[in-house]
Amino acid sequence: MSDALSYVYAVGRDLGDADLEGLAGAGVGEGDPRLVVAGGLQAVVGDVPREEFEALSLDDRLEDLGWLAATARAHHHVVDTIGSRRTIAPLSLATVYFDDDRVRTLLTDGAAAFTAVLDRLEGRAEWGVKVSMRSGGGREQPGTERPKTGAEYLRSRRQALREGDQAVARAEADAEEIDEAVRALAVASRRHRPQEQSLTGRSERMVLNGAYLVDAGAAGQLTSLVGSWSEHPRVRVELTGPWVPYSFAALEGTS
Amino acid sequence: MSDPVRWTGSMPATRQQQQAASPQPRNSGTDLADILERVLDKGIVIAGDIQINLLDIELLTIKLRLVVASVDRAKEMGIDWWERDPTLSSGHKELEEENRRLRERLETLERRGLPGSDEDDAELEGVPVDDDALEPADDEVEDAEVADDEPDDEPDDGVEAEDEPDEARARRGNGARRSAPRRRPARRTEGRR
């Protein structure tokens, strides 16, 4: 055991071994996810190799995208699988302790804070709403004539930028309305940084990347609301989820 | 279910969703980015026994960019927002740095009053020098492209011949070091205008 560290995925209060079903071999390290119990709470924990997670080597590894992607997926897989069965508070990636005793101390010392988070997340899920400009929507046709002079070029360039700005401004206004409508169904909301076009693989610019904490009972309303924008002339609205409420799991007193 | 590929499709239906009997939304190909933006700096953040500063996703992504050989790979993962942040854009930084160096160089030369021949080297031999090499540092260097330009031999107005050797070497040195995309000025007198 001294060669292993205890990696904590999430904390719950009504977890049983049955909730870990199907997760054998799916964890971040070699160790299968298991429960560590203390103070009326359960932590979902898995053994990870010490050398892989020692401070220095981990810093290096975080710069290894392949490792980061695999770890993030494994972490998310465990959290999401259990989160689809029970209410859990997910921990952020790579929270590791020397051993299970340290995890028990964490549960005991943090019991009140964890309970507060679990109360907030109970019966709710996080949904993502991403709004992007439709390509070509409201965009001017590019001039076919080549500018003959520098001044002409600059003029057309300024014009293009201005029209582009206006299209962006319109889409941002649309996004505000959409955000407002979704927030009316949500108990909390957060905004993430809009994702880059190169990442989405589309030429469309993202103008809203919102996360919303929604009661289970309102999920149907949310999906129909988002569906009602499927023909929106200027923006494309995408719904992701339900997610385990990562974006709403901050402990009190932190952000 | 343990196949990681499963994540590129759609999220599994959850209890809530089943209850709501709502249509299952599709995640597009961006889900790794969606995952990363949540697991990296969201969730409950507690200091573990091994200190890992994952709070600072911005710093992490900068480091990623510096280290990752293939930026395209980073882009696939969506870790490329820095490209929109001008303060992080290496292009700007390089230009500023270039300008600063040229200005310092010029000040030194002016203060010294000249003969920059104290560091002759073979490389200078045969390098035609003209005032254009010097000008950029003078009037607000607008663009580092002057540093990339081969000195040309077109003689020009008001050359201070004494400054030539140093400046020319500086230019060449910079040109060799720089990896920024080179843009050729339309006209060789770019810096002077």
CSV table of C-alpha atoms in Angstrom, one decimal:
chain,number,residue,atom,x,y,z
A,1,MET,CA,0.0,0.0,0.0
A,2,SER,CA,2.9,2.3,0.6
A,3,ASP,CA,3.4,2.4,-3.1
A,4,ALA,CA,-0.1,3.6,-3.7
A,5,LEU,CA,-1.9,6.8,-3.0
A,6,SER,CA,-5.7,7.2,-2.4
A,7,TYR,CA,-7.3,9.1,-5.2
A,8,VAL,CA,-10.7,10.6,-4.3
A,9,TYR,CA,-13.3,10.9,-7.0
A,10,ALA,CA,-16.3,12.0,-5.1
A,11,VAL,CA,-18.2,12.1,-1.8
A,12,GLY,CA,-21.7,10.9,-1.1
A,13,ARG,CA,-23.8,10.1,1.8
A,14,ASP,CA,-26.0,7.2,0.7
A,15,LEU,CA,-23.5,5.1,-1.3
A,16,GLY,CA,-23.2,1.4,-1.2
A,17,ASP,CA,-21.0,-1.1,-2.9
A,18,ALA,CA,-23.7,-1.8,-5.4
A,19,ASP,CA,-23.3,1.8,-6.7
A,20,LEU,CA,-19.8,0.9,-7.9
A,21,GLU,CA,-21.0,-1.9,-10.1
A,22,GLY,CA,-19.5,-1.9,-13.5
A,23,LEU,CA,-16.6,0.3,-12.5
A,24,ALA,CA,-14.0,-2.5,-12.1
A,25,GLY,CA,-10.9,-1.5,-14.2
A,26,ALA,CA,-12.4,1.8,-15.1
A,27,GLY,CA,-10.6,4.0,-12.6
A,28,VAL,CA,-7.8,6.4,-13.0
A,29,GLY,CA,-5.1,4.0,-11.7
A,30,GLU,CA,-5.0,0.3,-11.5
A,31,GLY,CA,-7.1,0.2,-8.3
A,32,ASP,CA,-10.8,-0.4,-8.7
A,33,PRO,CA,-13.0,2.3,-7.2
A,34,ARG,CA,-14.1,1.5,-3.7
A,35,LEU,CA,-15.7,3.2,-0.8
A,36,VAL,CA,-14.0,4.7,2.3
A,37,VAL,CA,-16.5,5.4,5.0
A,38,ALA,CA,-16.4,7.9,7.9
A,39,GLY,CA,-18.6,10.4,9.6
A,40,GLY,CA,-21.8,9.2,7.9
A,41,LEU,CA,-20.2,9.9,4.5
A,42,GLN,CA,-18.6,7.8,1.8
A,43,ALA,CA,-15.7,8.7,-0.4
A,44,VAL,CA,-15.2,7.0,-3.7
A,45,VAL,CA,-11.5,6.2,-3.7
A,46,GLY,CA,-9.1,4.3,-5.9
A,47,ASP,CA,-5.5,3.4,-5.6
A,48,VAL,CA,-3.1,5.2,-7.9
A,49,PRO,CA,0.6,4.6,-8.2
A,50,ARG,CA,2.6,6.8,-6.0
A,51,GLU,CA,5.3,7.5,-8.5
A,52,GLU,CA,2.8,8.6,-11.1
A,53,PHE,CA,1.2,11.1,-8.7
A,54,GLU,CA,4.1,12.4,-6.7
A,55,ALA,CA,4.1,16.1,-6.9
A,56,LEU,CA,6.9,16.6,-9.3
A,57,SER,CA,6.0,13.9,-11.8
A,58,LEU,CA,2.4,15.0,-11.7
A,59,ASP,CA,3.3,18.5,-12.7
A,60,ASP,CA,5.1,17.0,-15.7
A,61,ARG,CA,2.2,14.8,-16.5
A,62,LEU,CA,-0.3,17.5,-16.5
A,63,GLU,CA,1.5,18.8,-19.5
A,64,ASP,CA,1.1,15.5,-21.2
A,65,LEU,CA,-2.1,15.9,-23.0
A,66,GLY,CA,-2.5,12.2,-23.6
A,67,TRP,CA,-2.2,11.5,-19.9
A,68,LEU,CA,-4.4,14.4,-19.0
A,69,ALA,CA,-7.2,13.3,-21.4
A,70,ALA,CA,-7.1,9.7,-20.3
A,71,THR,CA,-7.1,10.7,-16.6
A,72,ALA,CA,-9.9,13.2,-17.1
A,73,ARG,CA,-12.0,10.7,-18.9
A,74,ALA,CA,-11.5,8.0,-16.3
A,75,HIS,CA,-12.2,10.4,-13.5
A,76,HIS,CA,-15.4,11.6,-15.3
A,77,HIS,CA,-16.4,8.1,-16.1
A,78,VAL,CA,-16.4,7.0,-12.4
A,79,VAL,CA,-18.0,10.2,-11.2
A,80,ASP,CA,-20.7,10.1,-13.9
A,81,THR,CA,-21.5,6.4,-13.5
A,82,ILE,CA,-22.1,6.8,-9.8
A,83,GLY,CA,-23.7,10.2,-10.2
A,84,SER,CA,-26.3,8.7,-12.4
A,85,ARG,CA,-27.3,6.4,-9.5
A,86,ARG,CA,-26.9,8.6,-6.4
A,87,THR,CA,-26.3,12.2,-5.4
A,88,ILE,CA,-22.6,12.8,-5.1
A,89,ALA,CA,-20.3,15.8,-4.8
A,90,PRO,CA,-17.6,15.4,-7.4
A,91,LEU,CA,-14.0,16.4,-6.5
A,92,SER,CA,-11.9,18.1,-9.1
A,93,LEU,CA,-9.3,16.1,-11.0
A,94,ALA,CA,-6.4,14.5,-9.1
A,95,THR,CA,-7.2,15.0,-5.5
A,96,VAL,CA,-4.9,12.4,-3.8
A,97,TYR,CA,-4.2,11.5,-0.2
A,98,PHE,CA,-1.4,9.4,1.3
A,99,ASP,CA,-3.8,6.7,2.5
A,100,ASP,CA,-7.4,5.9,3.4
A,101,ASP,CA,-6.9,7.1,6.9
A,102,ARG,CA,-6.2,10.6,5.5
A,103,VAL,CA,-9.4,10.3,3.4
A,104,ARG,CA,-11.4,9.3,6.6
A,105,THR,CA,-10.0,12.4,8.3
A,106,LEU,CA,-11.1,14.5,5.3
A,107,LEU,CA,-14.6,13.1,5.6
A,108,THR,CA,-14.8,13.6,9.3
A,109,ASP,CA,-13.4,17.1,9.3
A,110,GLY,CA,-15.3,18.2,6.2
A,111,ALA,CA,-18.6,16.5,7.1
A,112,ALA,CA,-20.6,19.7,7.5
A,113,ALA,CA,-19.3,21.2,4.3
A,114,PHE,CA,-19.8,18.1,2.2
A,115,THR,CA,-23.3,17.7,3.6
A,116,ALA,CA,-24.1,21.3,2.6
A,117,VAL,CA,-23.0,20.6,-1.0
A,118,LEU,CA,-24.9,17.4,-1.2
A,119,ASP,CA,-28.0,19.1,0.1
A,120,ARG,CA,-27.6,21.7,-2.7
A,121,LEU,CA,-27.2,19.0,-5.4
A,122,GLU,CA,-29.8,16.5,-4.3
A,123,GLY,CA,-32.3,15.7,-7.0
A,124,ARG,CA,-30.6,18.1,-9.4
A,125,ALA,CA,-28.4,17.8,-12.4
A,126,GLU,CA,-26.1,20.1,-14.3
A,127,TRP,CA,-26.9,20.9,-18.0
A,128,GLY,CA,-24.7,22.7,-20.4
A,129,VAL,CA,-26.1,25.2,-23.0
A,130,LYS,CA,-23.8,26.3,-25.7
A,131,VAL,CA,-24.8,29.0,-28.1
A,132,SER,CA,-22.8,29.6,-31.3
A,133,MET,CA,-23.3,31.9,-34.2
A,134,ARG,CA,-24.6,30.2,-37.3
A,135,SER,CA,-22.0,30.4,-40.0
A,136,GLY,CA,-23.0,32.9,-42.6
A,137,GLY,CA,-25.9,34.1,-40.5
A,138,GLY,CA,-26.1,37.9,-41.0
A,139,ARG,CA,-22.7,38.0,-42.6
A,140,GLU,CA,-22.1,40.1,-45.6
A,141,GLN,CA,-20.9,38.6,-48.9
A,142,PRO,CA,-17.3,38.9,-49.3
A,143,GLY,CA,-16.4,41.3,-52.1
A,144,THR,CA,-15.4,39.7,-55.2
A,145,GLU,CA,-13.4,42.6,-56.5
A,146,ARG,CA,-9.8,42.8,-55.4
A,147,PRO,CA,-9.1,46.1,-53.9
A,148,LYS,CA,-7.0,48.2,-56.2
A,149,THR,CA,-5.4,50.5,-53.7
A,150,GLY,CA,-4.3,50.2,-50.1
A,151,ALA,CA,-6.9,52.7,-49.0
A,152,GLU,CA,-9.6,50.6,-50.7
A,153,TYR,CA,-8.4,47.5,-49.0
A,154,LEU,CA,-8.4,49.2,-45.6
A,155,ARG,CA,-11.9,50.5,-46.2
A,156,SER,CA,-13.3,47.1,-47.1
A,157,ARG,CA,-11.5,45.5,-44.3
A,158,ARG,CA,-12.9,48.0,-41.8
A,159,GLN,CA,-16.3,47.5,-43.2
A,160,ALA,CA,-16.0,43.7,-42.9
A,161,LEU,CA,-14.9,44.1,-39.3
A,162,ARG,CA,-17.7,46.4,-38.5
A,163,GLU,CA,-20.3,44.0,-40.0
A,164,GLY,CA,-18.6,41.1,-38.2
A,165,ASP,CA,-18.8,43.1,-35.0
A,166,GLN,CA,-22.5,43.7,-35.5
A,167,ALA,CA,-23.2,40.1,-36.2
A,168,VAL,CA,-21.3,39.1,-33.0
A,169,ALA,CA,-23.1,41.7,-31.0
A,170,ARG,CA,-26.5,40.4,-32.3
A,171,ALA,CA,-25.5,36.9,-31.4
A,172,GLU,CA,-24.4,37.9,-28.0
A,173,ALA,CA,-27.7,39.6,-27.4
A,174,ASP,CA,-29.5,36.4,-28.5
A,175,ALA,CA,-27.3,34.5,-26.1
A,176,GLU,CA,-28.3,36.8,-23.3
A,177,GLU,CA,-31.9,36.1,-23.9
A,178,ILE,CA,-31.3,32.4,-24.1
A,179,ASP,CA,-29.3,32.4,-20.9
A,180,GLU,CA,-32.1,34.3,-19.2
A,181,ALA,CA,-34.8,31.9,-20.4
A,182,VAL,CA,-32.7,28.9,-19.2
A,183,ARG,CA,-32.0,30.5,-15.9
A,184,ALA,CA,-35.7,30.8,-15.3
A,185,LEU,CA,-35.8,27.0,-15.2
A,186,ALA,CA,-32.6,26.6,-13.2
A,187,VAL,CA,-31.8,27.0,-9.5
A,188,ALA,CA,-28.3,28.2,-10.2
A,189,SER,CA,-26.2,29.0,-13.2
A,190,ARG,CA,-22.5,29.5,-14.1
A,191,ARG,CA,-20.8,30.7,-17.2
A,192,HIS,CA,-17.8,28.8,-18.6
A,193,ARG,CA,-15.4,30.3,-21.0
A,194,PRO,CA,-16.7,30.0,-24.6
A,195,GLN,CA,-14.9,27.2,-26.4
A,196,GLU,CA,-12.8,28.0,-29.4
A,197,GLN,CA,-13.9,27.4,-32.9
A,198,SER,CA,-11.0,25.2,-33.7
A,199,LEU,CA,-12.1,23.0,-30.8
A,200,THR,CA,-15.7,22.7,-31.9
A,201,GLY,CA,-14.4,21.9,-35.4
A,202,ARG,CA,-16.8,24.5,-36.8
A,203,SER,CA,-16.4,27.9,-38.1
A,204,GLU,CA,-19.0,29.1,-35.7
A,205,ARG,CA,-18.1,31.4,-32.9
A,206,MET,CA,-19.4,30.4,-29.5
A,207,VAL,CA,-21.1,33.2,-27.6
A,208,LEU,CA,-22.4,31.4,-24.6
A,209,ASN,CA,-21.1,28.4,-22.7
A,210,GLY,CA,-23.4,28.2,-19.7
A,211,ALA,CA,-23.9,25.6,-17.0
A,212,TYR,CA,-27.3,25.3,-15.2
A,213,LEU,CA,-28.3,23.4,-12.1
A,214,VAL,CA,-31.7,22.1,-12.8
A,215,ASP,CA,-34.2,20.2,-10.7
A,216,ALA,CA,-34.8,16.7,-12.1
A,217,GLY,CA,-38.5,17.6,-12.6
A,218,ALA,CA,-37.6,20.5,-14.9
A,219,ALA,CA,-35.3,18.6,-17.2
A,220,GLY,CA,-38.2,17.9,-19.7
A,221,GLN,CA,-39.0,21.6,-19.8
A,222,LEU,CA,-35.4,22.4,-20.4
A,223,THR,CA,-35.0,20.1,-23.3
A,224,SER,CA,-38.2,21.4,-25.0
A,225,LEU,CA,-37.1,25.0,-24.4
A,226,VAL,CA,-33.8,24.3,-26.1
A,227,GLY,CA,-35.6,22.4,-28.8
A,228,SER,CA,-37.7,25.5,-29.5
A,229,TRP,CA,-34.5,27.3,-30.6
A,230,SER,CA,-33.6,24.7,-33.2
A,231,GLU,CA,-34.6,26.9,-36.0
A,232,HIS,CA,-33.2,30.1,-34.6
A,233,PRO,CA,-32.0,32.2,-37.5
A,234,ARG,CA,-28.8,33.5,-36.0
A,235,VAL,CA,-27.5,31.1,-33.4
A,236,ARG,CA,-27.3,27.4,-32.8
A,237,VAL,CA,-28.2,26.2,-29.4
A,238,GLU,CA,-26.7,23.0,-28.1
A,239,LEU,CA,-27.7,21.2,-24.9
A,240,THR,CA,-25.3,18.8,-23.1
A,241,GLY,CA,-26.1,16.8,-20.0
A,242,PRO,CA,-27.2,15.8,-17.6
A,243,TRP,CA,-23.9,16.2,-15.9
A,244,VAL,CA,-23.0,15.5,-12.4
A,245,PRO,CA,-23.0,19.0,-11.1
A,246,TYR,CA,-19.3,19.7,-11.2
A,247,SER,CA,-19.9,23.4,-11.8
A,248,PHE,CA,-22.0,23.7,-8.6
A,249,ALA,CA,-20.0,21.6,-6.2
A,250,ALA,CA,-17.9,24.3,-4.7
A,251,LEU,CA,-17.6,24.2,-0.9
A,252,GLU,CA,-19.1,27.1,1.0
A,253,GLY,CA,-16.6,29.9,1.4
A,254,THR,CA,-14.8,29.0,-1.8
A,255,SER,CA,-15.8,29.8,-5.2
B,1,MET,CA,-19.0,0.3,-20.9
B,2,SER,CA,-15.4,0.6,-20.0
B,3,ASP,CA,-14.5,1.6,-23.5
B,4,PRO,CA,-13.5,5.2,-23.3
B,5,VAL,CA,-15.0,5.8,-26.8
B,6,ARG,CA,-18.4,5.7,-25.2
B,7,TRP,CA,-17.8,9.3,-24.1
B,8,THR,CA,-17.6,10.6,-27.5
B,9,GLY,CA,-21.2,9.6,-28.2
B,10,SER,CA,-23.7,10.8,-25.7
B,11,MET,CA,-24.0,11.0,-22.0
B,12,PRO,CA,-25.7,8.1,-20.4
B,13,ALA,CA,-29.2,8.7,-19.3
B,14,THR,CA,-29.4,9.5,-15.7
B,15,ARG,CA,-32.0,8.9,-13.1
B,16,GLN,CA,-33.3,12.4,-13.6
B,17,GLN,CA,-33.5,12.1,-17.3
B,18,GLN,CA,-35.2,8.8,-17.1
B,19,GLN,CA,-37.7,10.3,-14.8
B,20,ALA,CA,-38.3,13.2,-17.0
B,21,ALA,CA,-38.5,10.9,-20.0
B,22,SER,CA,-36.9,13.6,-22.1
B,23,PRO,CA,-35.1,12.9,-25.3
B,24,GLN,CA,-31.5,12.3,-24.7
B,25,PRO,CA,-29.4,15.2,-26.0
B,26,ARG,CA,-26.4,14.4,-28.1
B,27,ASN,CA,-23.0,15.6,-27.2
B,28,SER,CA,-21.1,16.7,-30.2
B,29,GLY,CA,-17.5,15.9,-30.7
B,30,THR,CA,-16.5,18.5,-28.1
B,31,ASP,CA,-17.2,16.5,-25.1
B,32,LEU,CA,-13.6,16.1,-24.0
B,33,ALA,CA,-13.4,19.9,-23.8
B,34,ASP,CA,-16.7,19.8,-21.9
B,35,ILE,CA,-15.2,17.3,-19.5
B,36,LEU,CA,-11.9,19.1,-19.0
B,37,GLU,CA,-13.5,22.4,-18.3
B,38,ARG,CA,-15.5,20.7,-15.6
B,39,VAL,CA,-13.0,18.3,-14.0
B,40,LEU,CA,-10.0,20.6,-14.1
B,41,ASP,CA,-11.3,23.6,-12.2
B,42,LYS,CA,-14.7,22.7,-11.1
B,43,GLY,CA,-16.0,20.1,-8.6
B,44,ILE,CA,-15.0,20.3,-5.0
B,45,VAL,CA,-11.5,21.6,-4.8
B,46,ILE,CA,-9.6,20.4,-1.7
B,47,ALA,CA,-6.0,20.4,-1.1
B,48,GLY,CA,-4.9,16.7,-1.1
B,49,ASP,CA,-1.8,15.5,0.6
B,50,ILE,CA,0.1,16.0,-2.6
B,51,GLN,CA,-0.2,19.5,-3.7
B,52,ILE,CA,-1.4,19.9,-7.2
B,53,ASN,CA,-2.3,23.3,-8.3
B,54,LEU,CA,-5.2,22.5,-10.6
B,55,LEU,CA,-7.1,25.6,-9.6
B,56,ASP,CA,-5.2,27.6,-12.1
B,57,ILE,CA,-6.4,26.1,-15.3
B,58,GLU,CA,-5.1,29.1,-17.2
B,59,LEU,CA,-1.6,28.6,-16.1
B,60,LEU,CA,-2.0,24.9,-16.9
B,61,THR,CA,-3.0,25.6,-20.4
B,62,ILE,CA,-0.2,28.0,-21.0
B,63,LYS,CA,2.2,25.4,-19.8
B,64,LEU,CA,0.5,22.9,-22.0
B,65,ARG,CA,1.0,25.0,-25.0
B,66,LEU,CA,4.6,25.6,-24.3
B,67,VAL,CA,5.3,21.9,-23.9
B,68,VAL,CA,3.0,20.3,-26.3
B,69,ALA,CA,4.8,19.8,-29.5
B,70,SER,CA,1.6,19.7,-31.6
B,71,VAL,CA,-0.6,22.7,-30.9
B,72,ASP,CA,-3.1,21.1,-33.2
B,73,ARG,CA,-3.4,18.3,-30.7
B,74,ALA,CA,-4.1,20.9,-28.0
B,75,LYS,CA,-6.7,22.5,-30.2
B,76,GLU,CA,-8.4,19.2,-30.7
B,77,MET,CA,-8.8,19.1,-27.0
B,78,GLY,CA,-10.0,22.7,-26.8
B,79,ILE,CA,-7.0,23.9,-24.9
B,80,ASP,CA,-6.4,26.8,-27.1
B,81,TRP,CA,-8.3,29.8,-25.7
B,82,TRP,CA,-5.0,31.6,-25.2
B,83,GLU,CA,-5.0,32.4,-28.8
B,84,ARG,CA,-7.6,35.0,-28.2
B,85,ASP,CA,-5.7,36.6,-25.4
B,86,PRO,CA,-3.4,39.2,-26.9
B,87,THR,CA,-1.3,39.3,-23.7
B,88,LEU,CA,-0.5,35.6,-24.2
B,89,SER,CA,0.1,35.7,-27.9
B,90,SER,CA,3.7,35.1,-28.6
B,91,GLY,CA,3.6,37.1,-31.7
B,92,HIS,CA,2.9,40.3,-29.9
B,93,LYS,CA,5.5,39.5,-27.3
B,94,GLU,CA,8.1,38.9,-29.8
B,95,LEU,CA,7.4,42.1,-31.6
B,96,GLU,CA,7.6,44.1,-28.4
B,97,GLU,CA,10.7,42.4,-27.4
B,98,GLU,CA,12.2,43.1,-30.8
B,99,ASN,CA,11.3,46.7,-30.6
B,100,ARG,CA,12.7,47.0,-27.1
B,101,ARG,CA,16.0,45.5,-28.1
B,102,LEU,CA,16.4,47.7,-31.1
B,103,ARG,CA,15.7,50.8,-29.1
B,104,GLU,CA,18.3,49.8,-26.5
B,105,ARG,CA,20.7,49.1,-29.2
B,106,LEU,CA,20.2,52.4,-30.8
B,107,GLU,CA,20.5,54.3,-27.5
B,108,THR,CA,23.7,52.5,-26.8
B,109,LEU,CA,25.1,53.4,-30.1
B,110,GLU,CA,24.1,57.0,-29.8
B,111,ARG,CA,25.6,57.3,-26.4
B,112,ARG,CA,28.8,55.7,-27.4
B,113,GLY,CA,29.0,58.0,-30.4
B,114,LEU,CA,30.0,55.2,-32.6
B,115,PRO,CA,32.5,52.8,-33.9
B,116,GLY,CA,30.7,49.7,-33.2
B,117,SER,CA,33.6,47.8,-34.5
B,118,ASP,CA,34.6,46.5,-31.2
B,119,GLU,CA,33.1,43.2,-31.9
B,120,ASP,CA,34.0,42.5,-35.4
B,121,ASP,CA,33.3,39.2,-36.7
B,122,ALA,CA,33.6,37.4,-39.9
B,123,GLU,CA,29.9,37.4,-40.4
B,124,LEU,CA,29.9,41.0,-41.0
B,125,GLU,CA,32.3,40.8,-43.8
B,126,GLY,CA,30.5,41.4,-47.0
B,127,VAL,CA,27.2,42.3,-45.4
B,128,PRO,CA,26.1,45.4,-47.2
B,129,VAL,CA,24.8,47.8,-44.7
B,130,ASP,CA,22.5,50.7,-45.3
B,131,ASP,CA,20.7,53.1,-43.1
B,132,ASP,CA,17.5,51.1,-43.3
B,133,ALA,CA,19.1,48.8,-40.9
B,134,LEU,CA,19.2,51.5,-38.4
B,135,GLU,CA,16.1,53.4,-39.0
B,136,PRO,CA,13.6,51.1,-37.5
B,137,ALA,CA,15.0,51.6,-34.0
B,138,ASP,CA,14.7,55.3,-34.5
B,139,ASP,CA,11.2,56.0,-35.4
B,140,GLU,CA,9.0,53.6,-33.5
B,141,VAL,CA,9.7,50.3,-35.0
B,142,GLU,CA,6.3,49.3,-36.3
B,143,ASP,CA,7.1,45.9,-37.1
B,144,ALA,CA,9.7,43.3,-36.5
B,145,GLU,CA,9.8,42.4,-40.0
B,146,VAL,CA,12.7,44.7,-40.5
B,147,ALA,CA,14.8,42.3,-38.5
B,148,ASP,CA,14.0,39.6,-40.9
B,149,ASP,CA,15.0,41.5,-43.9
B,150,GLU,CA,18.2,40.9,-45.5
B,151,PRO,CA,20.1,44.2,-45.6
B,152,ASP,CA,19.9,45.6,-49.0
B,153,ASP,CA,22.5,47.6,-50.7
B,154,GLU,CA,20.4,50.4,-51.9
B,155,PRO,CA,22.1,53.4,-50.5
B,156,ASP,CA,20.0,55.8,-48.6
B,157,ASP,CA,19.8,59.2,-47.1
B,158,GLY,CA,21.7,60.2,-44.0
B,159,VAL,CA,23.4,57.0,-43.2
B,160,GLU,CA,25.6,57.0,-40.2
B,161,ALA,CA,28.3,54.8,-41.4
B,162,GLU,CA,29.9,54.4,-38.1
B,163,ASP,CA,26.9,52.6,-36.7
B,164,GLU,CA,26.7,50.1,-39.4
B,165,PRO,CA,28.7,47.1,-38.1
B,166,ASP,CA,27.0,46.7,-34.8
B,167,GLU,CA,23.5,47.3,-36.0
B,168,ALA,CA,23.9,45.0,-38.9
B,169,ARG,CA,25.1,42.3,-36.8
B,170,ALA,CA,22.3,42.8,-34.4
B,171,ARG,CA,19.9,42.6,-37.2
B,172,ARG,CA,21.4,39.4,-38.5
B,173,GLY,CA,21.5,38.0,-35.1
B,174,ASN,CA,17.9,38.7,-34.5
B,175,GLY,CA,16.9,37.4,-37.8
B,176,ALA,CA,18.6,34.1,-37.2
B,177,ARG,CA,17.1,33.7,-33.7
B,178,ARG,CA,13.6,34.7,-34.6
B,179,SER,CA,11.2,32.1,-35.6
B,180,ALA,CA,8.2,34.3,-36.0
B,181,PRO,CA,6.6,34.2,-39.4
B,182,ARG,CA,8.5,36.5,-41.7
B,183,ARG,CA,6.6,39.0,-43.7
B,184,ARG,CA,8.6,40.8,-46.3
B,185,PRO,CA,7.9,44.5,-46.4
B,186,ALA,CA,6.6,45.5,-49.7
B,187,ARG,CA,9.3,48.1,-49.9
B,188,ARG,CA,12.6,48.1,-48.4
B,189,THR,CA,12.2,51.4,-46.8
B,190,GLU,CA,9.4,50.3,-44.6
B,191,GLY,CA,11.0,51.2,-41.4
B,192,ARG,CA,11.7,54.7,-42.5
B,193,ARG,CA,8.2,55.6,-43.2
